Coordinates of C-alpha atoms in Angstrom, one line a residue:
X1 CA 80.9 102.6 99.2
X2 CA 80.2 102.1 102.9
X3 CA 81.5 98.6 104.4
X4 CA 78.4 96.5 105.3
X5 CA 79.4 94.3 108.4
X6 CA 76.9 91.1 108.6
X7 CA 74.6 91.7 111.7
X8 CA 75.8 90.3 114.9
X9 CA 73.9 87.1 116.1
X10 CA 72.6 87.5 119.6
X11 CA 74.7 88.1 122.3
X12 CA 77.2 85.3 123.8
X13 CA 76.7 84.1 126.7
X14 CA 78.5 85.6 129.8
X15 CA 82.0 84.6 130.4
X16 CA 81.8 83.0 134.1
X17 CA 84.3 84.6 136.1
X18 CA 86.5 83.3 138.8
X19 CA 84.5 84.2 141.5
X20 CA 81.5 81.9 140.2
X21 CA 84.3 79.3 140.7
X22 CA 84.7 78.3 137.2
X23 CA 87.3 79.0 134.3
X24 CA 89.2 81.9 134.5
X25 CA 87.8 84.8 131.6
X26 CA 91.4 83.8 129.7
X27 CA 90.2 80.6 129.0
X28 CA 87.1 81.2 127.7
X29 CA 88.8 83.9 124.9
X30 CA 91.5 81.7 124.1
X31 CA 89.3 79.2 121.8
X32 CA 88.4 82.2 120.2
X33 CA 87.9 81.4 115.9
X34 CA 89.0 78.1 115.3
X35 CA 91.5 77.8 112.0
X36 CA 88.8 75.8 110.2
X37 CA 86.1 77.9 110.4
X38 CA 88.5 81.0 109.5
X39 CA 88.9 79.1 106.7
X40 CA 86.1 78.3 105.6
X41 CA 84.8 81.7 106.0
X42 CA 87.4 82.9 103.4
X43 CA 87.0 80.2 100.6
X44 CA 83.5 81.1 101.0
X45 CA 84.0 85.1 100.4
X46 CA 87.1 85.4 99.4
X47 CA 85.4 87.0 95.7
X48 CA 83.5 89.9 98.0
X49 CA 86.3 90.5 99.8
X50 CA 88.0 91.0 96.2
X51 CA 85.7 92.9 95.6
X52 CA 85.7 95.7 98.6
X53 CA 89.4 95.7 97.9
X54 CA 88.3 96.4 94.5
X55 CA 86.6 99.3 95.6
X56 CA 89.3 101.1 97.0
X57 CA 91.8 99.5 94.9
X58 CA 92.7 100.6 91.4
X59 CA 94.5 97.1 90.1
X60 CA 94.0 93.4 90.8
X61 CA 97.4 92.2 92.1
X62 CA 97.2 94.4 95.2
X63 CA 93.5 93.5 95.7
X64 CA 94.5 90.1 95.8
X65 CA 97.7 90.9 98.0
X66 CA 95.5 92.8 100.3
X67 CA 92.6 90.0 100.7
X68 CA 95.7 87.6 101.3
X69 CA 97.1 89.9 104.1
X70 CA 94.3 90.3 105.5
X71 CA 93.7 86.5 106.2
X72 CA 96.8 86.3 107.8
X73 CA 96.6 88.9 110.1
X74 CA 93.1 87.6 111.1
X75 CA 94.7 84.4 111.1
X76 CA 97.5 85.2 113.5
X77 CA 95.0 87.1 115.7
X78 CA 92.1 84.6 115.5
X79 CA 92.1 84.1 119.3
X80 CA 90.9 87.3 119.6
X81 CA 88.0 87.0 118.0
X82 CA 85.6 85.9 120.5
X83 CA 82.7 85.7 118.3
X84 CA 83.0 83.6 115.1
X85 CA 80.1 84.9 113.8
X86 CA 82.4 88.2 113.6
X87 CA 85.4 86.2 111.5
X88 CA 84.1 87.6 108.2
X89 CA 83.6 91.2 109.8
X90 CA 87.0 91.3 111.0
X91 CA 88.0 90.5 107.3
X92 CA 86.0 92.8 106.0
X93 CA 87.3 95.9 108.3
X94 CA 91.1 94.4 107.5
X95 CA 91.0 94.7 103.8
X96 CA 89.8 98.2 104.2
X97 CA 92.4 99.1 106.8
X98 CA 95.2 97.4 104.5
X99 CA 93.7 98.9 100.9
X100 CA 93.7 102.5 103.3
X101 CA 97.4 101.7 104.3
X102 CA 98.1 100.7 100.4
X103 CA 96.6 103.9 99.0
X104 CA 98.6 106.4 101.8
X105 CA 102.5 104.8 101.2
X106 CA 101.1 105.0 96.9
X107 CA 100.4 109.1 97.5
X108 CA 103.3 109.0 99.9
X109 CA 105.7 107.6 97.3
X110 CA 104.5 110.2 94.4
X111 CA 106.0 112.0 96.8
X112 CA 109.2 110.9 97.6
X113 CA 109.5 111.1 94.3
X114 CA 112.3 112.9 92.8
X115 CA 111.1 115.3 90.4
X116 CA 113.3 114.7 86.8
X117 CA 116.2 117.1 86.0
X118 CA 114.6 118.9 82.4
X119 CA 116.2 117.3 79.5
X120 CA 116.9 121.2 78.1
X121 CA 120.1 122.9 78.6
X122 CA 118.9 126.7 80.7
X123 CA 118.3 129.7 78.6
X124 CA 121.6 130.8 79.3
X125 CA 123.8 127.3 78.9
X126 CA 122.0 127.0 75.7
X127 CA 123.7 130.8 74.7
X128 CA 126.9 129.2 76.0
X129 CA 126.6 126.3 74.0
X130 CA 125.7 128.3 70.7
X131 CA 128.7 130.7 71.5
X132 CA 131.2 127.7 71.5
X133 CA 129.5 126.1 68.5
X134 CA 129.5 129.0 66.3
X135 CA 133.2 130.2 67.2
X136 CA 134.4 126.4 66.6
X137 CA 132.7 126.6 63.0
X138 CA 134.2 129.8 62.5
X139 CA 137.5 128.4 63.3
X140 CA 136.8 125.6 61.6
X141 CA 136.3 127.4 58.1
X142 CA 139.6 129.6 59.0
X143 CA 141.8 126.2 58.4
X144 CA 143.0 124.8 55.4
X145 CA 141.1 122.6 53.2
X146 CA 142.7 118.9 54.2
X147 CA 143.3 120.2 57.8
X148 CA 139.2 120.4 57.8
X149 CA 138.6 117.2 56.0
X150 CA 140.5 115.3 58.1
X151 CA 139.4 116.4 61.4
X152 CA 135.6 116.8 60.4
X153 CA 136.3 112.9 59.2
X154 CA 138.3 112.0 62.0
X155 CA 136.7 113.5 65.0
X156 CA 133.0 114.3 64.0
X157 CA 132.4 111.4 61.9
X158 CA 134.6 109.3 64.1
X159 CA 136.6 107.2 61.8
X160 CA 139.8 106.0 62.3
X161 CA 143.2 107.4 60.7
X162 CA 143.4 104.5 58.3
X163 CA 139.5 104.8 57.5
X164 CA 140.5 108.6 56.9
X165 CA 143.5 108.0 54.9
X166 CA 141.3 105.6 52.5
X167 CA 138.3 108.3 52.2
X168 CA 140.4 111.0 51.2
X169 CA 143.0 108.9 49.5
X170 CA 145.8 110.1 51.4
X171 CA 149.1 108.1 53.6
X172 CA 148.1 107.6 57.2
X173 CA 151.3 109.6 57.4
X174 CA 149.6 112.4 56.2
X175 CA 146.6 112.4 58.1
X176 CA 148.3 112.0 61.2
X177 CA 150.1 115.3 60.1
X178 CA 146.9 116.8 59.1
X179 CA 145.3 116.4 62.4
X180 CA 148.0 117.5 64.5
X181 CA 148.5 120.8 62.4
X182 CA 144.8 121.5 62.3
X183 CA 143.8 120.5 66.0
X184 CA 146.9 123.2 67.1
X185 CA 145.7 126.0 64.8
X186 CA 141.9 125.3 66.1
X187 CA 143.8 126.2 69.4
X188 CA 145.2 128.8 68.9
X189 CA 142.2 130.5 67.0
X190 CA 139.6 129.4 70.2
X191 CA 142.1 130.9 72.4
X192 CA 142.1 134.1 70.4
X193 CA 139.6 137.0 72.3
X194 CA 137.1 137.5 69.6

């Protein structure tokens, strides 16, 4: 939607120059917008200024932070508007300028963005992973009966040796030994070519 500026009220006056032996031109722009009527020229639009930030804008907290901004930069340059029948055009064309600004560091931090690592193994880590997964099981079933319980209990259901001794009613002793025997024969049997 096109930015509709108010029309300009007719012309200022011409700025005397030195040589008509008045004020210098610097003078003369230096009053510029005074604060009060900058002001007053926001409270009184500050909604249609929401509004055209609105426009180009997709939520209302950087609306309002853009309306806000673009007081204060008008603000700071007020002395340089010469006209103050202009104050609420110079507004206007800020909030555009700083919704355009707002919308280019948005694209430009999509981005920047880093693009997420896949949460799935490759095609061929996955093979690895099987590989390891099934030999382990297959070792696993190749040791004794108590040498299994306990380390299935101790390792993969992550209890500790007394909580292991209690399940399978055995000395903590004896888990202990259980463990140690079993983790040396899964060893050996992982090491083994296949």
């Amino acid at each position: 939607m096109p930015v509709i500026a108010p029309m300009p009220a007719a012309r200022p006056a011409r700025v005397p120059s030195q040589r008509d032996g008045a004020e210098p031109a610097e003078n003369a722009v230096a009053a510029g917008t005074t604060v009060d009527h900058l002001t007053e020229t926001y409270r009184a639009h500050y909604r249609s200024l929401l509004g055209l930030a609105a426009l180009l804008l997709d939520d209302t907290a950087s609306c309002e932070d853009v309306v806000q901004e673009a007081f204060i930069r008008v603000h700071s340059a007020r002395k340089r508007v010469r006209d103050p029948q202009k104050t609420l055009a110079y507004l206007r064309q800020t909030v555009v300028n700083l919704s355009r600004s707002a919308l280019r560091r948005r694209i430009l931090g999509l981005k920047l963005l880093s693009k997420p690592m896949p949460d799935m193994a490759s095609a061929e880590e996955g093979a690895y992973d099987q590989l390891e997964r099934d030999s382990l099981i297959k070792a696993m079933k190749g040791l004794q009966r108590r040498q299994r319980e306990v380390l299935v209990l101790r390792y993969f259901a992550d209890m500790t040796e007394a909580q292991v001794a209690e399940t399978l009613g055995i000395s903590i002793g004896s888990v202990k030994a259980y463990g140690s025997r079993g983790i040396a024969a899964l060893r050996i049997a992982m090491e083994a070519p296949a």
